[in-house]
mmCIF file of C-alpha atoms in Angstrom:
data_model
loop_
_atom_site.group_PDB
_atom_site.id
_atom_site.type_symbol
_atom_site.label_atom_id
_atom_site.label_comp_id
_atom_site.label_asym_id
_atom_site.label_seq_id
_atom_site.Cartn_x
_atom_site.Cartn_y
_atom_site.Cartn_z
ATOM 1 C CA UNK A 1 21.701 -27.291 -3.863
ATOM 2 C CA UNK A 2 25.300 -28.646 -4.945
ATOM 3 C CA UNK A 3 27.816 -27.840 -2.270
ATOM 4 C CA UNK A 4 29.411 -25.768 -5.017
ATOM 5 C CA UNK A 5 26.289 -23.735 -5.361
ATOM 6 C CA UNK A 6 26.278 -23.284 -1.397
ATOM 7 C CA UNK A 7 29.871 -22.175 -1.399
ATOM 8 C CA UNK A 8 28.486 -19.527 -4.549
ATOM 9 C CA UNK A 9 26.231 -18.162 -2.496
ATOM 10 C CA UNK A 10 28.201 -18.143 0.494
ATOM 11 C CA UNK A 11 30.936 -16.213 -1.073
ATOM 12 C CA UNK A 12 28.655 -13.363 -2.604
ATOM 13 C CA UNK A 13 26.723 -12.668 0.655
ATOM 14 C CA UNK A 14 30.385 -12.279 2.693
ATOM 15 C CA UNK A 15 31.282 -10.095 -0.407
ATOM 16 C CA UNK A 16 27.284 -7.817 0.459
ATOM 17 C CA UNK A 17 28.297 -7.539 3.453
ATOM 18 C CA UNK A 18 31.580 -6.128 3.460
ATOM 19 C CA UNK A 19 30.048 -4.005 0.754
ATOM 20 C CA UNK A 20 27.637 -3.016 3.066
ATOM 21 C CA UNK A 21 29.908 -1.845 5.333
ATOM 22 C CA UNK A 22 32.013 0.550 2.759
ATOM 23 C CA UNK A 23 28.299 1.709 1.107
ATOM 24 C CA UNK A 24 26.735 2.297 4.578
ATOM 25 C CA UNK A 25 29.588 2.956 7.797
ATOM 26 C CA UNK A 26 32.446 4.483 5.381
ATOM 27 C CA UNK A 27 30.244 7.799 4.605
ATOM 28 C CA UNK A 28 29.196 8.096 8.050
ATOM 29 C CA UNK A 29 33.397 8.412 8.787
ATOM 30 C CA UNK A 30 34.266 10.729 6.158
ATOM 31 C CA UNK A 31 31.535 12.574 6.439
ATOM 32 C CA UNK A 32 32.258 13.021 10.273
ATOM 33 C CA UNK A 33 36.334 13.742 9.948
ATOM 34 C CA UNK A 34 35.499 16.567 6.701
ATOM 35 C CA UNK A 35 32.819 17.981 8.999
ATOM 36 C CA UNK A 36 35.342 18.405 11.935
ATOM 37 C CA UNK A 37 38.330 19.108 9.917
ATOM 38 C CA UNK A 38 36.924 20.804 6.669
ATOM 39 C CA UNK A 39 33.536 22.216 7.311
ATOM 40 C CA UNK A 40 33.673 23.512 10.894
ATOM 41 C CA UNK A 41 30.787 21.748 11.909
ATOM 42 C CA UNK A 42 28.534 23.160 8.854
ATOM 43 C CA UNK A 43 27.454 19.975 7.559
ATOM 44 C CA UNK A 44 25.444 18.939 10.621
ATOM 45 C CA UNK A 45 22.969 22.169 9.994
ATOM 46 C CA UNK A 46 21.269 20.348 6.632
ATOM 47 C CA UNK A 47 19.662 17.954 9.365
ATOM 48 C CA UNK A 48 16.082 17.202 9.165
ATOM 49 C CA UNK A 49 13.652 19.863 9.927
ATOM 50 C CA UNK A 50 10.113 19.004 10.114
ATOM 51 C CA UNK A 51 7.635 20.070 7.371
ATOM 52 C CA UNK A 52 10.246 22.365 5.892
ATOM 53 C CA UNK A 53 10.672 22.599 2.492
ATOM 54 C CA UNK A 54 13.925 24.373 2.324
ATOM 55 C CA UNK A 55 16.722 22.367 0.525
ATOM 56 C CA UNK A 56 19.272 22.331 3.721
ATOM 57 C CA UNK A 57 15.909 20.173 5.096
ATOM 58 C CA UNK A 58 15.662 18.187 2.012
ATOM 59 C CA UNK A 59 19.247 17.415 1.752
ATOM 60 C CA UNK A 60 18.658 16.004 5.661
ATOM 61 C CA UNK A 61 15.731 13.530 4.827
ATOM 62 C CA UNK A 62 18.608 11.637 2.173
ATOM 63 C CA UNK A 63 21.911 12.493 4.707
ATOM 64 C CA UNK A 64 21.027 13.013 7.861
ATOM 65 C CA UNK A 65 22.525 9.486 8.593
ATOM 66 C CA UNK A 66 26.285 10.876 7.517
ATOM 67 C CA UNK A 67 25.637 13.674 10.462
ATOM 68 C CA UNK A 68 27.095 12.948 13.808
ATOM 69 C CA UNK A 69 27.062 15.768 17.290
ATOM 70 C CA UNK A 70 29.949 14.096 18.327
ATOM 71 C CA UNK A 71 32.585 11.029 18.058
ATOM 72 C CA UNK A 72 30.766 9.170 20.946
ATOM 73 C CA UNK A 73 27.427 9.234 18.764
ATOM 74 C CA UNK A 74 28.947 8.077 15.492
ATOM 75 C CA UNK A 75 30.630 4.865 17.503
ATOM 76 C CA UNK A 76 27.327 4.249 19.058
ATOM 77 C CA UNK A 77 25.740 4.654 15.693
ATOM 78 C CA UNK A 78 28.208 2.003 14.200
ATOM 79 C CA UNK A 79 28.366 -0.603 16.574
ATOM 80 C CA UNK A 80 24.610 -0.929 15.899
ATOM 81 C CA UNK A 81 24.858 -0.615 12.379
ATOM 82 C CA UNK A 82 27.642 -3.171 11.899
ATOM 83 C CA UNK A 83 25.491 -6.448 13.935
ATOM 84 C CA UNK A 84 22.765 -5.530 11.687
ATOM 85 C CA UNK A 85 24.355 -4.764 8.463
ATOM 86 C CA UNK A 86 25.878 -8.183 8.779
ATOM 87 C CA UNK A 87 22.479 -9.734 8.964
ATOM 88 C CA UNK A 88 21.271 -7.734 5.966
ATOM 89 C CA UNK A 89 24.184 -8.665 3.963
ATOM 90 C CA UNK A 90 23.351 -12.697 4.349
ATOM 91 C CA UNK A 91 19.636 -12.325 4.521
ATOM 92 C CA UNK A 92 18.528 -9.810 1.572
ATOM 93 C CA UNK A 93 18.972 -10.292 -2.181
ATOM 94 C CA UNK A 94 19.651 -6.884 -2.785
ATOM 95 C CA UNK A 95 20.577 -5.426 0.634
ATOM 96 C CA UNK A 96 21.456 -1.630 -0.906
ATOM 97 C CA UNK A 97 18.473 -1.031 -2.660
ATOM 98 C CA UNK A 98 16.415 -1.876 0.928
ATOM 99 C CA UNK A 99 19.151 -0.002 3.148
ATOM 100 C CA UNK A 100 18.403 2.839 0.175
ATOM 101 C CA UNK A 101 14.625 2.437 1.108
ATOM 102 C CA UNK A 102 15.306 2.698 4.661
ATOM 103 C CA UNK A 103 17.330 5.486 4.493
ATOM 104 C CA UNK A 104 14.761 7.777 2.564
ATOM 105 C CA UNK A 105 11.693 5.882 4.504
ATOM 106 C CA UNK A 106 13.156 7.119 7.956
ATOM 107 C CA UNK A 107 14.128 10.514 7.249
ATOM 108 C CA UNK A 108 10.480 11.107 5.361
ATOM 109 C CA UNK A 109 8.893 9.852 8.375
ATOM 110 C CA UNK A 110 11.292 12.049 10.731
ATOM 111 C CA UNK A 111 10.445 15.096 8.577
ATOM 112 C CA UNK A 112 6.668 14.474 8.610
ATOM 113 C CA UNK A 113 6.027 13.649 12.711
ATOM 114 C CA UNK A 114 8.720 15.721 14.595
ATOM 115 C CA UNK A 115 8.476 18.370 16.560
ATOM 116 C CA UNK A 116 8.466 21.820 14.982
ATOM 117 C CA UNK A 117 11.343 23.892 14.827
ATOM 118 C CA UNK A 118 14.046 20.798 16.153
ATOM 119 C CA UNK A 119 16.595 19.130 14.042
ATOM 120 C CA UNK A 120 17.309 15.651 13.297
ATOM 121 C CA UNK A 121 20.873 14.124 12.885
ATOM 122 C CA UNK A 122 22.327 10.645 12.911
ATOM 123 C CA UNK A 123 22.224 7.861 11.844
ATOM 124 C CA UNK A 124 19.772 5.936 14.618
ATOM 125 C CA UNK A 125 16.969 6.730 12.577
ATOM 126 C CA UNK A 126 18.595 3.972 10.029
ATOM 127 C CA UNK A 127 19.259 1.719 13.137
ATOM 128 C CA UNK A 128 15.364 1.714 13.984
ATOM 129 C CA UNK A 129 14.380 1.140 10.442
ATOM 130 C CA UNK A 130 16.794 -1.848 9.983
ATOM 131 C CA UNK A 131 15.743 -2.992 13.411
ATOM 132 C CA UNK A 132 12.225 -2.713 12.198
ATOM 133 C CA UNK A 133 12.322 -3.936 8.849
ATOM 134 C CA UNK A 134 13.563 -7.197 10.344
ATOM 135 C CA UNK A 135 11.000 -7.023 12.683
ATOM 136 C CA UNK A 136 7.999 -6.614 10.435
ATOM 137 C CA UNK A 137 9.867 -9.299 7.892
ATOM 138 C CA UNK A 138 10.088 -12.021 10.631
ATOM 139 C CA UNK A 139 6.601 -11.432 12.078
ATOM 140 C CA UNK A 140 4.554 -10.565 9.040
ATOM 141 C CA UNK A 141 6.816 -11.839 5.693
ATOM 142 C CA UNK A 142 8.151 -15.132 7.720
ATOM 143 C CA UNK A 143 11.354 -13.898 6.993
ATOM 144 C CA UNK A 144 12.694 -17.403 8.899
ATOM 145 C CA UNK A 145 16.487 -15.946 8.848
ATOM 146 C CA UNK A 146 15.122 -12.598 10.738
ATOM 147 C CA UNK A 147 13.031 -14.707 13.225
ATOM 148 C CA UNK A 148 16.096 -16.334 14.313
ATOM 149 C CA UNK A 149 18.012 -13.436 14.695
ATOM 150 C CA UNK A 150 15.556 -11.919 16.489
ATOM 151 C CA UNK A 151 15.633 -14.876 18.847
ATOM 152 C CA UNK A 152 19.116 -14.822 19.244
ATOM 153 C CA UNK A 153 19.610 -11.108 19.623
ATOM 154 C CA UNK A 154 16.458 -10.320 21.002
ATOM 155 C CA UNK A 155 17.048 -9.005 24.359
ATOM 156 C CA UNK A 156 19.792 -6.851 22.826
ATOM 157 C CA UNK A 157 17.559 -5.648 20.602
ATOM 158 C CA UNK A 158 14.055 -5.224 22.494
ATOM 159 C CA UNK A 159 16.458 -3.056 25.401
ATOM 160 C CA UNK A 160 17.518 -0.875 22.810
ATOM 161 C CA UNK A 161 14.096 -0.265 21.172
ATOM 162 C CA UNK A 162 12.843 0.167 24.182
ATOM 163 C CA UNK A 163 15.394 2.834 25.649
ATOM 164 C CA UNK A 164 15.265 4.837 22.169
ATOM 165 C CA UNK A 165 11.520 4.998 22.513
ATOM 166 C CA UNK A 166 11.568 6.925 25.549
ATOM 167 C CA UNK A 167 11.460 10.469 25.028
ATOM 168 C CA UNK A 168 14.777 12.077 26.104
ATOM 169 C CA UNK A 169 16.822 15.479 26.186
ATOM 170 C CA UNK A 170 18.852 15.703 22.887
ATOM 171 C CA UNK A 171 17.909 12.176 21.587
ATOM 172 C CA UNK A 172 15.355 12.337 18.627
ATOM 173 C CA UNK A 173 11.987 10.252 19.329
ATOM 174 C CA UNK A 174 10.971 11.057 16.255
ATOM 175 C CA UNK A 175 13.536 9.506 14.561
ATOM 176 C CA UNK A 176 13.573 6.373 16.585
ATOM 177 C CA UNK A 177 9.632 6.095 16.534
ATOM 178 C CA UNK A 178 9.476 7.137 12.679
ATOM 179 C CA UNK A 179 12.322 4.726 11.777
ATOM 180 C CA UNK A 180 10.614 1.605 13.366
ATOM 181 C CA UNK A 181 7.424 2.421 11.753
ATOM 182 C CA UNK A 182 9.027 2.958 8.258
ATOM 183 C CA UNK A 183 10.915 -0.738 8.740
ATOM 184 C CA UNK A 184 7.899 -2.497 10.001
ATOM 185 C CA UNK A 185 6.121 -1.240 6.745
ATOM 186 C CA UNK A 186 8.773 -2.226 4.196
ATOM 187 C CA UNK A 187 9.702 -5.329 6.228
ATOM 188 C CA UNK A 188 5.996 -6.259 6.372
ATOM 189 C CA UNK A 189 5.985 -6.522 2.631
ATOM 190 C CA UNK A 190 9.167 -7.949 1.894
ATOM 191 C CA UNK A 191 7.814 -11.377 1.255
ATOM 192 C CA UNK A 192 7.333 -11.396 -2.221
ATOM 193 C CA UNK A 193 10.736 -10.487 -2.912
ATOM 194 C CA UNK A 194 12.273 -13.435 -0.775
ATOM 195 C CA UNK A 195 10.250 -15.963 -2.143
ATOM 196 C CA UNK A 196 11.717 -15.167 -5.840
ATOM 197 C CA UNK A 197 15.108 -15.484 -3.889
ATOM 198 C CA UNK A 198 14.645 -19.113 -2.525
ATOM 199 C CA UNK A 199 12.858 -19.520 -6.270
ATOM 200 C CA UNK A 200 16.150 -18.516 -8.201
ATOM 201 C CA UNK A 201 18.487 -21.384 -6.023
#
């Protein structure tokens, strides 16, 4: 690679990952301010609900990420999502189509293994997936650029699998479990699709 090529792809991955941040955290904001402000709180009842096939559940399984109980979840939410968003954005080719994937992967997997008759908002569902998906890419794919971050971050990262993996009140397991599982899959296959990026340079 020419250094002007390197500076090329430099410059568009910056540019994916600020994009990431608008297509991913922005939503998450608005959604939260309108919900307080505008909807009285009605937006957060289209959460997940398991095996139902209502459309308040369906709209959940794509949106449940925008839904936040309170201001102290959403900044939790974000902090996470904006270390690994930033990873995404140098690392994948096409970073929204796989946050997409995770998105849908997550809440499917919330909506099929949750408890009966609970509800599932946030957006740590997405935060397990990602975690996952880089996960299952640097052990399974050789994703190289997700082993070292894995490295790097690691005991970030393993504490907070590890804490969202133990059942407690008002946090969703399901979520959490179903998320990781849902990443490990897609990141577990997500070889293929880096190879034809190191191809392309």
């Amino acid at each position: 690679m020419k250094w002007q090529q390197v500076m090329t792809v430099v410059i568009s991955r910056i540019k994916q990952v600020i994009g990431l941040y608008v297509f991913v955290l922005l939503p998450m904001w608005v959604m939260f301010f309108l919900n307080d402000t505008v909807f009285f709180g009605l937006w957060n009842i289209f959460g997940i609900v398991p095996r139902a096939l209502d459309m308040g559940s369906m709209i959940g399984v794509f949106a449940s990420w925008t839904m936040h109980g309170n201001f102290s979840h959403l900044v939790g939410n974000s902090l996470t999502l904006m270390q690994i968003l930033f990873l995404f954005g140098l690392f994948e080719n096409n970073a929204y189509r796989t946050v997409i994937k995770l998105i849908v992967a997550s809440g499917i997997m919330t909506w099929i293994i949750a408890s009966p008759l609970s509800i599932h908002i946030g957006a740590s569902g997405l935060c397990f997936a990602m975690l996952g998906f880089m996960i299952g890419g640097a052990v399974f794919a050789r994703r190289w650029g997700y082993l070292l971050a894995c490295i790097v971050m690691g005991t970030g990262y393993w504490l907070t699998i590890k804490q969202g993996l133990i059942p407690q009140q008002g946090i969703s397991f399901a979520a959490h479990f179903g998320g990781l599982c849902a990443g490990l899959l897609l990141g577990a296959n997500s070889k293929h699709a880096y190879t034809k990026i190191n191809n392309r340079y």
